[in-house]
Short mmCIF file of C-alpha atoms in Angstrom, two decimals:
data_model
loop_
_atom_site.label_atom_id
_atom_site.label_comp_id
_atom_site.label_asym_id
_atom_site.label_seq_id
_atom_site.Cartn_x
_atom_site.Cartn_y
_atom_site.Cartn_z
CA MET B 1 -0.08 0.05 -0.14
CA ARG B 2 2.83 2.44 0.68
CA ASN B 3 4.24 1.94 -2.73
CA LYS B 4 0.76 2.97 -4.07
CA GLY B 5 0.93 6.09 -2.38
CA ILE B 6 3.05 7.82 -5.05
CA VAL B 7 0.95 6.25 -7.81
CA ILE B 8 -2.23 7.86 -6.14
CA LYS B 9 -0.48 11.15 -5.52
CA ILE B 10 0.74 11.57 -9.10
CA GLY B 11 -2.31 10.26 -10.44
CA SER B 12 -4.50 12.62 -8.39
CA THR B 13 -2.59 15.39 -9.40
CA ILE B 14 -2.85 14.90 -13.08
CA MET B 15 -6.61 13.98 -12.70
CA ILE B 16 -7.25 17.26 -10.73
CA LEU B 17 -5.61 19.04 -13.64
CA PHE B 18 -7.65 17.22 -16.26
CA LEU B 19 -10.67 18.34 -14.30
CA ILE B 20 -9.48 21.97 -13.74
CA VAL B 21 -9.52 22.07 -17.65
CA LEU B 22 -12.22 20.09 -18.78
CA LEU B 23 -15.02 21.34 -16.37
CA PRO B 24 -14.70 25.03 -17.12
CA LEU B 25 -14.16 24.21 -20.69
CA GLY B 26 -17.39 22.22 -20.57
CA ILE B 27 -19.17 25.23 -18.98
CA VAL B 28 -17.78 27.75 -21.32
CA ILE B 29 -18.77 25.69 -24.48
CA ASP B 30 -22.26 25.32 -23.03
CA ARG B 31 -22.76 29.07 -22.49
CA ILE B 32 -21.16 29.89 -25.82
CA PHE B 33 -23.43 27.52 -27.69
CA ILE B 34 -26.55 28.88 -25.92
CA GLN B 35 -25.72 32.17 -26.74
CA ILE B 36 -24.97 31.34 -30.55
CA TYR B 37 -28.08 29.27 -30.77
CA SER B 38 -30.38 31.82 -28.97
CA THR B 39 -28.96 34.67 -31.12
CA GLU B 40 -29.35 32.57 -34.36
CA VAL B 41 -32.96 31.65 -33.40
CA HIS B 42 -33.84 35.28 -32.74
CA GLN B 43 -32.27 36.28 -36.12
CA ASN B 44 -34.21 33.70 -38.03
CA VAL B 45 -37.48 34.79 -36.50
CA ASN B 46 -36.74 38.48 -37.33
CA ASN B 47 -35.76 37.70 -40.59
CA LEU B 48 -38.73 35.45 -41.12
CA SER B 49 -41.05 38.18 -39.88
CA ARG B 50 -39.27 40.86 -42.27
CA LYS B 51 -39.86 38.46 -45.41
CA VAL B 52 -43.45 37.71 -44.45
CA THR B 53 -44.16 41.39 -44.12
CA GLU B 54 -42.56 42.11 -47.37
CA TYR B 55 -44.43 39.33 -49.20
CA ILE B 56 -47.70 40.51 -47.71
CA THR B 57 -47.10 43.96 -48.89
CA ASP B 58 -46.13 43.02 -52.32
CA SER B 59 -48.46 40.26 -53.01
CA PRO B 60 -51.47 40.67 -50.71
CA ASP B 61 -53.78 38.43 -53.02
CA THR B 62 -51.69 35.26 -52.53
CA ALA B 63 -50.84 36.10 -48.87
CA VAL B 64 -52.98 33.28 -47.34
CA GLY B 65 -51.46 30.55 -49.32
CA PHE B 66 -48.05 31.74 -48.41
CA LEU B 67 -48.71 31.98 -44.94
CA ASN B 68 -49.89 28.56 -44.78
CA HIS B 69 -46.97 27.22 -46.70
CA THR B 70 -44.56 29.14 -44.43
CA ARG B 71 -46.19 27.65 -41.34
CA LEU B 72 -45.84 24.20 -42.69
CA ILE B 73 -42.14 24.52 -43.66
CA THR B 74 -40.86 26.58 -40.74
CA GLY B 75 -43.25 25.29 -37.83
CA LYS B 76 -43.57 28.71 -36.59
CA GLN B 77 -46.76 30.32 -35.64
CA ILE B 78 -47.82 33.40 -37.73
CA VAL B 79 -50.45 35.74 -36.59
CA VAL B 80 -51.76 38.60 -39.07
CA PHE B 81 -54.18 41.48 -38.28
CA ASN B 82 -55.33 44.20 -40.24
CA GLU B 83 -55.43 48.01 -39.86
CA MET B 84 -58.18 47.73 -37.43
CA GLY B 85 -56.49 45.29 -35.12
CA ILE B 86 -58.73 42.48 -36.22
CA ILE B 87 -56.86 39.06 -36.49
CA THR B 88 -57.35 37.68 -40.15
CA SER B 89 -55.63 34.53 -39.80
CA LYS B 90 -57.28 31.77 -37.88
CA ASP B 91 -55.72 28.53 -36.78
CA VAL B 92 -55.52 26.03 -33.60
CA PHE B 93 -53.01 28.55 -31.93
CA GLU B 94 -54.43 30.02 -28.92
CA TYR B 95 -53.36 33.57 -29.50
CA THR B 96 -55.63 33.65 -32.74
CA GLN B 97 -58.75 32.63 -30.87
CA ASN B 98 -59.26 36.24 -29.92
CA GLU B 99 -60.88 38.60 -32.40
CA PHE B 100 -58.77 41.62 -31.94
CA ILE B 101 -55.10 41.92 -31.27
CA ASP B 102 -53.71 43.13 -27.93
CA LYS B 103 -54.26 46.93 -27.60
CA ASN B 104 -50.78 47.58 -26.37
CA ILE B 105 -49.22 45.64 -29.29
CA PHE B 106 -51.62 47.27 -31.81
CA LYS B 107 -50.60 50.82 -30.50
CA ILE B 108 -46.89 50.00 -30.96
CA MET B 109 -47.29 48.65 -34.39
CA LYS B 110 -49.36 51.45 -35.44
CA GLU B 111 -46.46 53.74 -34.57
CA GLY B 112 -44.45 51.79 -37.12
CA LYS B 113 -42.23 49.94 -34.60
CA HIS B 114 -41.33 46.33 -34.12
CA PHE B 115 -40.49 44.58 -31.04
CA GLU B 116 -39.50 41.24 -29.46
CA ARG B 117 -41.33 39.64 -26.68
CA GLU B 118 -42.17 36.37 -24.72
CA TYR B 119 -45.54 34.64 -24.59
CA VAL B 120 -46.82 31.83 -22.47
CA ASN B 121 -49.69 29.54 -23.86
CA SER B 122 -52.36 29.45 -21.15
CA GLU B 123 -53.54 26.17 -22.25
CA ASP B 124 -50.54 23.97 -22.03
CA GLY B 125 -47.93 26.51 -20.52
CA GLU B 126 -45.74 26.33 -23.49
CA ARG B 127 -43.56 29.41 -23.85
CA PHE B 128 -42.88 31.35 -27.04
CA PHE B 129 -40.53 34.14 -28.22
CA TYR B 130 -42.29 36.34 -30.75
CA VAL B 131 -41.49 39.31 -33.02
CA GLY B 132 -44.06 41.84 -34.00
CA ARG B 133 -43.71 43.82 -37.04
CA PRO B 134 -45.87 46.31 -38.88
CA ILE B 135 -47.22 46.09 -42.37
CA ILE B 136 -46.81 49.46 -44.07
CA ASP B 137 -47.62 50.28 -47.57
CA GLY B 138 -45.92 53.54 -48.49
CA GLU B 139 -46.92 55.63 -45.43
CA THR B 140 -50.24 53.65 -44.69
CA PHE B 141 -50.54 51.25 -41.79
CA GLU B 142 -52.02 48.10 -43.24
CA GLY B 143 -51.98 45.86 -40.02
CA GLY B 144 -49.14 43.64 -38.56
CA ILE B 145 -47.79 40.27 -38.17
CA LEU B 146 -46.69 38.25 -35.07
CA VAL B 147 -44.10 35.32 -35.69
CA PHE B 148 -44.05 32.94 -32.73
CA SER B 149 -41.25 30.43 -32.11
CA SER B 150 -41.29 27.82 -29.15
CA ILE B 151 -38.77 28.55 -26.47
CA ASP B 152 -39.37 25.07 -25.18
CA GLU B 153 -38.16 23.54 -28.57
CA ILE B 154 -34.99 25.85 -28.14
CA HIS B 155 -34.67 24.71 -24.60
CA GLN B 156 -35.10 20.94 -25.69
CA THR B 157 -32.45 21.48 -28.31
CA MET B 158 -29.97 23.15 -25.78
CA HIS B 159 -30.78 20.18 -23.28
CA ASP B 160 -29.57 17.59 -26.07
CA VAL B 161 -26.62 19.57 -26.72
CA ARG B 162 -25.81 19.72 -22.94
CA ARG B 163 -26.29 16.01 -22.76
CA TRP B 164 -23.90 15.44 -25.66
CA ILE B 165 -21.27 17.96 -23.86
CA PHE B 166 -21.67 16.00 -20.64
CA LEU B 167 -21.19 12.72 -22.44
CA SER B 168 -18.12 13.96 -24.15
CA ILE B 169 -16.67 15.40 -20.76
CA LEU B 170 -17.47 11.94 -19.35
CA VAL B 171 -15.58 10.18 -21.94
CA ALA B 172 -12.79 12.68 -21.84
CA ILE B 173 -12.69 11.91 -18.01
CA MET B 174 -12.59 8.37 -18.59
CA LEU B 175 -9.85 8.63 -21.18
CA ALA B 176 -7.92 10.98 -18.81
CA LEU B 177 -8.36 8.50 -15.98
CA GLY B 178 -6.73 5.65 -18.24
CA TYR B 179 -4.00 8.12 -19.27
CA THR B 180 -3.63 9.22 -15.56
CA LEU B 181 -3.10 5.51 -14.46
CA PHE B 182 -0.90 4.86 -17.31
CA VAL B 183 1.41 7.89 -16.92
CA SER B 184 1.46 7.79 -12.86
CA ASN B 185 2.48 4.05 -13.28
CA ARG B 186 5.33 4.84 -15.82
CA LEU B 187 6.46 7.65 -13.51
CA SER B 188 6.16 5.93 -10.36
CA SER B 189 7.40 2.59 -11.19
CA PRO B 190 11.27 3.51 -11.55
CA LEU B 191 10.94 5.39 -8.31
CA ILE B 192 9.48 2.54 -6.51
CA ILE B 193 12.26 0.31 -7.95
CA MET B 194 14.72 2.83 -6.78
CA GLU B 195 13.24 2.86 -3.38
CA LYS B 196 13.60 -1.14 -3.09
CA ILE B 197 17.28 -0.77 -4.35
CA THR B 198 18.22 1.84 -1.90
CA ARG B 199 16.69 -0.19 0.77
CA SER B 200 18.91 -3.19 -0.34
CA ILE B 201 21.85 -0.84 -0.26
CA ALA B 202 21.06 0.18 3.24
CA LYS B 203 20.97 -3.38 4.15
CA GLY B 204 24.46 -3.92 2.68
CA ASP B 205 23.71 -5.24 -0.66
CA LEU B 206 26.14 -3.04 -2.72
CA THR B 207 25.76 -5.06 -5.96
CA SER B 208 22.16 -3.71 -6.57
CA LYS B 209 21.89 -1.52 -9.68
CA VAL B 210 19.25 0.75 -11.05
CA LYS B 211 18.45 0.15 -14.59
CA VAL B 212 18.75 3.63 -16.21
CA ASN B 213 16.42 3.88 -19.27
CA SER B 214 16.10 7.74 -19.65
CA ASN B 215 18.21 11.01 -19.65
CA ASP B 216 15.56 12.80 -17.53
CA GLU B 217 15.57 13.86 -13.70
CA VAL B 218 14.44 10.22 -12.89
CA GLY B 219 17.34 8.85 -14.99
CA SER B 220 19.72 11.24 -13.21
CA LEU B 221 18.44 10.04 -9.91
CA GLY B 222 19.10 6.39 -10.88
CA GLN B 223 22.48 6.98 -12.04
CA ALA B 224 23.18 8.80 -8.89
CA ILE B 225 22.00 5.82 -6.72
CA ASN B 226 24.31 3.59 -8.66
CA ASP B 227 27.13 6.03 -8.06
CA LEU B 228 26.35 6.10 -4.48
CA SER B 229 26.46 2.33 -4.44
CA MET B 230 29.65 2.12 -6.40
CA GLU B 231 31.30 4.78 -3.87
CA LEU B 232 29.86 2.99 -0.84
CA ASN B 233 31.33 -0.37 -2.26
CA ASN B 234 34.75 1.32 -2.92
CA PHE B 235 34.45 2.74 0.63
CA ARG B 236 33.70 -0.70 2.01
CA THR B 237 36.53 -2.20 0.05
CA ASN B 238 39.08 0.67 1.00
CA ARG B 239 37.96 0.37 4.68
CA SER B 240 38.58 -3.47 4.71
CA GLU B 241 41.86 -2.86 3.22
CA LEU B 242 42.74 -0.13 5.51
CA LEU B 243 41.85 -2.21 8.38
CA ALA B 244 43.97 -5.13 7.15
CA ASN B 245 46.88 -2.69 6.39
CA ILE B 246 46.72 -1.09 9.89
CA SER B 247 46.51 -4.59 11.51
CA HIS B 248 49.53 -5.85 9.45
CA GLU B 249 51.49 -2.51 10.08
CA LEU B 250 50.91 -2.57 13.99
CA ARG B 251 51.61 -6.41 14.22
CA THR B 252 55.35 -5.98 13.34
CA PRO B 253 56.36 -3.35 15.87
CA ILE B 254 54.06 -4.95 18.46
CA SER B 255 55.69 -8.25 17.84
CA TYR B 256 59.10 -6.77 18.37
CA LEU B 257 57.99 -4.71 21.55
CA LYS B 258 56.45 -7.97 22.89
CA GLY B 259 59.37 -10.29 22.01
CA TYR B 260 62.28 -8.02 23.06
CA ALA B 261 60.39 -6.93 26.41
CA GLN B 262 59.93 -10.64 27.24
CA LEU B 263 63.74 -11.21 26.65
CA ILE B 264 64.47 -8.43 28.88
CA ASN B 265 61.99 -9.41 31.51
CA ARG B 266 63.32 -12.92 31.63
CA HIS B 267 66.95 -11.71 31.62
CA GLN B 268 67.69 -13.69 28.41
CA TYR B 269 70.67 -11.74 27.21
CA LYS B 270 74.31 -12.53 27.58
CA ASP B 271 75.71 -9.07 28.67
CA LEU B 272 74.80 -5.45 29.00
CA GLU B 273 75.63 -4.78 25.28
CA GLU B 274 72.98 -7.23 24.23
CA LEU B 275 70.77 -5.65 26.63
CA GLU B 276 71.19 -2.19 25.15
CA THR B 277 70.78 -3.52 21.52
CA TYR B 278 67.22 -4.90 22.76
CA SER B 279 66.55 -1.51 24.22
CA GLU B 280 67.35 0.25 21.16
CA ILE B 281 65.15 -2.09 19.16
CA ILE B 282 62.19 -1.44 21.68
CA GLU B 283 62.79 2.31 21.35
CA LYS B 284 62.92 2.31 17.63
CA GLU B 285 59.90 0.25 17.11
CA SER B 286 58.02 2.45 19.81
CA GLU B 287 58.85 5.35 17.74
CA ARG B 288 57.69 3.87 14.58
CA LEU B 289 54.49 2.94 16.17
CA ALA B 290 53.91 6.39 17.52
CA ASN B 291 54.72 7.88 13.89
CA LEU B 292 52.12 5.39 12.46
CA ILE B 293 49.45 6.44 14.90
CA GLN B 294 50.24 10.06 14.26
CA ASP B 295 50.21 9.73 10.43
CA LEU B 296 46.89 7.99 10.59
CA PHE B 297 45.57 10.50 12.90
CA GLU B 298 46.77 13.27 10.73
CA LEU B 299 45.59 11.48 7.42
CA SER B 300 42.08 11.02 8.85
CA LYS B 301 41.52 14.46 9.75
CA MET B 302 42.70 15.51 6.16
CA GLU B 303 40.19 13.14 4.51
CA GLU B 304 37.52 14.40 6.58
CA GLY B 305 38.46 18.10 5.96
CA LYS B 306 39.11 19.01 9.51
CA ILE B 307 42.60 20.28 9.26
CA LYS B 308 42.99 24.08 9.50
CA LEU B 309 45.08 26.14 7.19
CA TYR B 310 46.74 29.22 8.52
CA LEU B 311 47.08 31.58 5.43
CA GLN B 312 49.97 34.13 5.51
CA SER B 313 52.49 35.62 3.20
CA VAL B 314 55.26 32.99 2.78
CA ASP B 315 58.71 33.34 1.41
CA ILE B 316 58.94 29.97 -0.56
CA GLU B 317 62.85 30.18 -0.80
CA ASP B 318 63.05 30.44 3.27
CA VAL B 319 60.82 27.36 3.37
CA VAL B 320 62.75 25.26 1.10
CA GLN B 321 65.97 26.12 2.69
CA LEU B 322 64.40 25.43 6.26
CA ALA B 323 63.33 21.92 4.94
CA VAL B 324 66.72 20.99 3.29
CA GLN B 325 68.49 22.13 6.42
CA LYS B 326 66.49 19.66 8.40
CA VAL B 327 67.24 16.61 6.33
CA SER B 328 70.78 17.65 5.45
CA LEU B 329 72.40 15.46 8.16
CA LYS B 330 70.31 12.36 6.95
CA ALA B 331 71.68 12.95 3.57
CA LYS B 332 75.04 13.40 4.63
CA ASN B 333 75.24 10.29 6.63
CA LYS B 334 74.28 8.67 3.35
CA GLY B 335 76.82 10.37 1.36
CA LEU B 336 74.16 12.22 -0.79
CA VAL B 337 74.44 15.59 -2.01
CA LEU B 338 71.63 18.02 -1.66
CA LEU B 339 71.43 20.57 -4.54
CA GLU B 340 69.19 23.75 -4.68
CA GLU B 341 68.01 25.55 -7.82
CA ILE B 342 65.88 28.24 -6.98
CA LYS B 343 64.84 31.13 -9.33
CA ASP B 344 65.67 34.65 -8.32
CA ASP B 345 62.98 37.17 -7.56
CA LEU B 346 60.27 34.67 -6.69
CA PRO B 347 57.11 36.30 -5.19
CA SER B 348 55.67 35.56 -1.93
CA VAL B 349 52.93 32.94 -1.63
CA VAL B 350 49.78 33.33 0.25
CA SER B 351 49.46 29.95 1.64
CA ASP B 352 50.09 27.83 4.81
CA GLY B 353 53.87 27.78 5.19
CA SER B 354 53.95 25.15 7.81
CA ARG B 355 52.00 22.73 5.35
CA ILE B 356 54.21 23.63 2.38
CA GLU B 357 57.39 22.72 4.46
CA GLN B 358 55.64 19.38 5.66
CA ILE B 359 55.17 18.62 1.93
CA ILE B 360 58.81 19.32 0.99
CA LEU B 361 59.97 17.51 4.13
CA ASN B 362 58.13 14.44 3.23
CA LEU B 363 59.20 14.42 -0.33
CA LEU B 364 63.01 15.09 0.73
CA GLU B 365 62.91 12.25 3.42
CA ASN B 366 61.31 9.88 0.68
CA ALA B 367 63.93 10.70 -1.82
CA ILE B 368 66.83 10.08 0.79
CA TYR B 369 65.36 6.74 1.91
CA TYR B 370 65.29 5.48 -1.65
CA THR B 371 68.49 6.98 -2.87
CA GLU B 372 71.79 5.26 -2.24
CA LEU B 373 74.29 7.12 -4.47
CA GLY B 374 74.24 10.47 -6.17
CA ALA B 375 72.32 13.61 -5.36
CA ILE B 376 68.82 14.98 -4.75
CA THR B 377 68.02 18.11 -6.51
CA ILE B 378 65.21 20.60 -5.42
CA LYS B 379 64.15 23.17 -8.06
CA VAL B 380 61.64 26.17 -7.44
CA SER B 381 60.33 28.22 -10.18
CA GLN B 382 57.26 30.18 -11.18
CA ILE B 383 54.98 29.89 -14.22
CA LYS B 384 52.17 32.40 -14.41
CA GLU B 385 50.11 32.04 -11.17
CA GLN B 386 51.60 28.81 -10.06
CA ILE B 387 54.78 27.93 -8.05
CA PHE B 388 56.42 24.65 -9.07
CA ILE B 389 58.59 22.74 -6.71
CA SER B 390 60.46 19.64 -8.19
CA ILE B 391 62.40 17.14 -6.01
CA LYS B 392 64.65 14.81 -8.22
CA ASP B 393 66.49 11.87 -6.99
CA THR B 394 69.12 9.32 -8.41
CA GLY B 395 67.64 6.40 -6.62
CA ALA B 396 66.33 3.12 -7.95
CA GLY B 397 63.13 4.51 -9.73
CA ILE B 398 59.55 3.35 -9.20
CA PRO B 399 58.16 0.46 -11.42
CA GLU B 400 55.56 1.73 -13.99
CA GLY B 401 53.08 -0.77 -12.43
CA ASP B 402 53.36 0.98 -9.08
CA LEU B 403 52.97 4.57 -10.27
CA PRO B 404 49.28 4.67 -10.05
CA PHE B 405 49.28 3.60 -6.49
CA ILE B 406 52.09 5.41 -4.97
CA PHE B 407 49.85 8.00 -3.17
CA ASP B 408 47.50 5.24 -1.71
CA ARG B 409 47.86 4.47 2.02
CA PHE B 410 50.26 1.71 3.02
CA HIS B 411 51.57 1.21 -0.56
CA ARG B 412 55.27 0.52 -0.51
CA VAL B 413 57.49 0.03 -3.64
CA GLU B 414 59.90 -2.05 -1.64
CA LYS B 415 57.97 -3.02 1.44
CA SER B 416 60.72 -4.90 3.42
CA ARG B 417 63.30 -2.11 2.90
CA SER B 418 60.71 0.55 3.69
CA ARG B 419 60.01 -1.14 6.94
CA GLU B 420 63.67 -1.44 7.94
CA MET B 421 64.07 2.12 7.41
CA GLY B 422 61.03 2.91 9.79
CA GLY B 423 58.70 4.15 7.16
CA THR B 424 54.94 4.00 7.86
CA GLY B 425 53.73 3.63 4.37
CA LEU B 426 51.56 6.94 4.84
CA GLY B 427 54.01 9.72 3.66
CA LEU B 428 53.14 10.05 0.09
CA ALA B 429 49.38 9.74 1.09
CA ILE B 430 49.63 12.70 3.43
CA VAL B 431 51.63 14.72 0.83
CA SER B 432 48.69 14.12 -1.69
CA GLN B 433 45.99 15.16 0.84
CA LEU B 434 48.02 18.18 1.83
CA ILE B 435 48.60 19.27 -1.69
CA ALA B 436 44.80 18.87 -2.36
CA GLN B 437 43.92 21.08 0.73
CA LEU B 438 46.30 23.71 -0.76
CA ASN B 439 44.45 23.58 -4.19
CA GLY B 440 47.69 22.17 -5.78
CA LYS B 441 48.50 19.14 -7.82
CA ILE B 442 51.49 16.68 -7.83
CA THR B 443 52.67 14.54 -10.74
CA VAL B 444 55.41 11.96 -10.54
CA LEU B 445 58.02 11.00 -13.18
CA SER B 446 60.28 7.77 -12.77
CA LYS B 447 62.34 5.53 -14.56
CA LEU B 448 63.97 2.36 -13.27
CA GLY B 449 67.67 2.67 -12.75
CA VAL B 450 67.60 6.42 -13.19
CA GLY B 451 65.46 8.05 -10.42
CA SER B 452 62.20 9.71 -9.84
CA GLU B 453 61.13 13.37 -9.70
CA PHE B 454 58.00 14.63 -7.89
CA ILE B 455 56.53 17.85 -9.08
CA VAL B 456 54.36 19.98 -7.00
CA SER B 457 52.37 23.06 -8.14
CA LEU B 458 50.83 25.41 -5.80
CA PRO B 459 48.84 28.60 -6.51
CA LEU B 460 50.48 31.98 -5.49
CA ASP B 461 47.31 33.00 -3.89
CA LEU B 462 45.38 30.45 -2.03
CA GLU B 463 42.57 32.72 -1.14
CA ARG B 464 42.05 33.86 -4.72
CA SER B 465 42.22 30.38 -6.12
CA ASP B 466 39.43 29.31 -3.58
CA SER B 467 37.23 31.95 -4.81
#
């Protein structure tokens, strides 16, 4: 019954619209027809009275035969009286039973005027519309005629017309009702199907799809439901993968912590040097675990859009040099050279300086981790309203198959090597999210055995780029 609710609503709306149009239209047609028909009857009676008057004036000798013939053909009652007001035409019509015409009518006619009136037959109550017209020969009053037309016949004709109008409206309503049921079912059936599918999606069945057969709003809604289902499915898959990855990433440091803590607790070490080694491992894994939790927390805030940006005028050269200074010791310990190529006269950037530094630091540390020999070059330049920061290394490079996934959470090109170095697998994911928050873009170029280059583009004015 609930599914029929929308059918009833749509059907009722369409039906009401039909009735709003049909009923006033029927009334208007009825009024127009009555007006036209009444006018036509009045004109016919007037024309007939005029022609009869002209004929009697022109041919008085044959007037009686003409009147009888006219009565027979037209069905009208015609009364003729002379200049004395005496009725000269006698038939079964009640009005002709009197010898003299009505005094008031005679007076009007003698003045040469014609008129229109209504008359009710006292015998049967039949109503008539009649026209009185004087017969004047030259300037001499010869009498007059009265032409009667039954109003009841007019009303009977109008009644028949109204019946046909009513039947036409009734047929139109029946057709409209059928059309309404067809249209309302056609409009509502995809919505009912969508309701069932959305309920299936709500229960966890993300494989349900809406069949989209149109390009209108209903089809757009169906496509939106399909997109929602796909996004929810991707979210569920990503969530499962994330939980699996987090479990896997936590398991390794926790295993180290538990194992070496047990060895120390049970005094299963040979000397103080071995104890110190165990303690260093515990410290290293604790730090790694803390970094992992911190990175997860920060990445979660970024994806939810909850990080705050503190916009200010930033000297991009100072930010780059500060980041290089922070990683210089790590690079020196590995025998790597850090090269800076910063264009002169770079304008200040309206952005979040600490977030830009975080991006550069992550990319530099990533380059140091994966580079054994050679140099790491950081270039900064300006093209139009964009600042470009390039970090290029001479490391092993990234396999082509890994390039589309390097910004995914926990994705590692060399998993075991990355873990040994203390990486969480979230650095590039954080970089990607930060750059998106700053309305920037990041691209990567890499070739195995040659190295990789990460290119970051940021707007000169973040406030203006937002607007």
